[in-house]
Amino acid sequence: MKIFYILVVVFVFLDQITKHLVRTLISVGESISIIPNFFSLTSVQNTGAAWGILQDQMILFYIITVAVLVYILDFLYKKKEYSRFTYISLGLLSAGIIGNFIDRILFQAVTDFLDFNIFGYNFPVFNLADSLIIIGLILFTIGTIRKQKREK
C-alpha cells in the first residue's frame, strides 16, 4: 500500500509543478515548438474534459472526482492485500485524478500543455495528469484481466 501513496504524492507534485511552469512561462494560446511538426508545448486552460467536452461543468467534475476517489480508497481498504501492480495502477490513476482536481478547484480550469501532431492528426492538448489517468486505467484493466485468467 505504501507504493500507492508514494506514487500519488510524487506524481501530484510533478503534475502541479509542470502546470505551474506552463502557467508562469507560457501565455494561454501560445505554442512553443519542441520537435517541429510533432511536439509542442501549448498553453490551454480547459474548462471541460477530454476533447473539450462538458465545458464549464465544474460541479459535475467535483462530484465525479470525489466519488471516484472515494470508490478507489474504499476498494483499497476493503481487502488488505492487493498485488503491487494493482497499487501502482491505482496510484497513477489517483494521482492524475487529484492533479486535475486541484486545478479545477484553484483555477476553475485544467492546465493542458502537451501538444502532439501524430501522422498529421493534431491530438488534443493534454497534461501529465491526463496521461497518468490513462496509464492507470490501462494497467488496472490489464491486471484485472490477468487475475481473471489466473482464477479460471
Short mmCIF file of N, CA and C in Angstrom, two decimals, residues 1 12 21 32-33 36 40 45 48 52 72 78 81-83 86-87 91 97 103 107 109 122 134 138 151:
data_model
loop_
_atom_site.label_atom_id
_atom_site.label_comp_id
_atom_site.label_asym_id
_atom_site.label_seq_id
_atom_site.Cartn_x
_atom_site.Cartn_y
_atom_site.Cartn_z
N MET A 1 0.83 -1.20 0.00
CA MET A 1 0.00 0.00 0.00
C MET A 1 0.87 1.26 0.00
N VAL A 12 1.47 13.78 -8.14
CA VAL A 12 0.68 15.02 -7.98
C VAL A 12 1.64 16.20 -7.93
N LEU A 21 4.71 25.77 -14.09
CA LEU A 21 5.69 26.30 -15.03
C LEU A 21 5.02 26.77 -16.32
N ILE A 32 4.98 26.60 -28.19
CA ILE A 32 6.43 26.57 -28.39
C ILE A 32 6.78 25.21 -29.00
N SER A 33 7.29 25.24 -30.22
CA SER A 33 7.65 24.00 -30.91
C SER A 33 8.90 23.39 -30.28
N PRO A 36 9.67 20.05 -34.31
CA PRO A 36 8.81 20.59 -35.37
C PRO A 36 7.90 19.54 -36.00
N SER A 40 4.78 20.08 -29.41
CA SER A 40 4.87 21.47 -28.94
C SER A 40 4.37 21.55 -27.52
N GLN A 45 -6.18 26.48 -21.20
CA GLN A 45 -6.96 26.36 -19.97
C GLN A 45 -8.28 25.69 -20.34
N GLY A 48 -13.36 21.99 -19.56
CA GLY A 48 -14.13 20.77 -19.78
C GLY A 48 -13.31 19.54 -19.50
N GLY A 52 -12.37 18.64 -24.90
CA GLY A 52 -13.18 19.83 -24.65
C GLY A 52 -14.64 19.57 -24.37
N ILE A 72 -12.12 4.37 -5.07
CA ILE A 72 -10.78 3.78 -5.10
C ILE A 72 -10.28 3.49 -3.69
N LYS A 78 -11.00 -2.31 1.52
CA LYS A 78 -11.88 -3.46 1.75
C LYS A 78 -11.08 -4.75 1.89
N GLU A 81 -4.75 -6.92 1.13
CA GLU A 81 -3.61 -7.15 0.24
C GLU A 81 -4.03 -7.22 -1.22
N TYR A 82 -3.37 -6.41 -2.02
CA TYR A 82 -3.51 -6.47 -3.47
C TYR A 82 -2.11 -6.65 -4.05
N SER A 83 -2.05 -6.95 -5.31
CA SER A 83 -0.75 -7.06 -5.96
C SER A 83 -0.12 -5.68 -6.07
N THR A 86 -1.57 -3.70 -8.83
CA THR A 86 -2.83 -3.01 -8.53
C THR A 86 -2.56 -1.69 -7.82
N TYR A 87 -1.68 -1.72 -6.83
CA TYR A 87 -1.35 -0.49 -6.11
C TYR A 87 -0.73 0.56 -7.04
N GLY A 91 -2.48 3.96 -7.93
CA GLY A 91 -1.71 5.13 -7.53
C GLY A 91 -1.58 6.13 -8.67
N ILE A 97 -6.15 11.94 -11.21
CA ILE A 97 -7.45 12.50 -10.82
C ILE A 97 -7.25 13.67 -9.86
N ASP A 103 -6.41 21.61 -10.01
CA ASP A 103 -6.57 22.69 -11.00
C ASP A 103 -8.00 23.22 -11.02
N PHE A 107 -8.31 26.99 -10.12
CA PHE A 107 -8.35 27.83 -11.31
C PHE A 107 -9.63 27.70 -12.13
N ALA A 109 -10.32 25.58 -14.12
CA ALA A 109 -9.91 25.05 -15.43
C ALA A 109 -8.69 24.18 -15.20
N ASN A 122 -3.67 16.26 -35.30
CA ASN A 122 -3.34 17.11 -34.17
C ASN A 122 -4.13 16.65 -32.95
N ILE A 134 -4.92 7.72 -17.90
CA ILE A 134 -5.00 6.71 -18.97
C ILE A 134 -4.09 5.52 -18.66
N ILE A 138 -5.35 1.69 -17.98
CA ILE A 138 -4.87 0.59 -18.82
C ILE A 138 -4.22 -0.49 -17.95
N GLU A 151 -7.51 -17.13 -12.33
CA GLU A 151 -8.53 -17.75 -11.49
C GLU A 151 -9.35 -18.81 -12.23
#
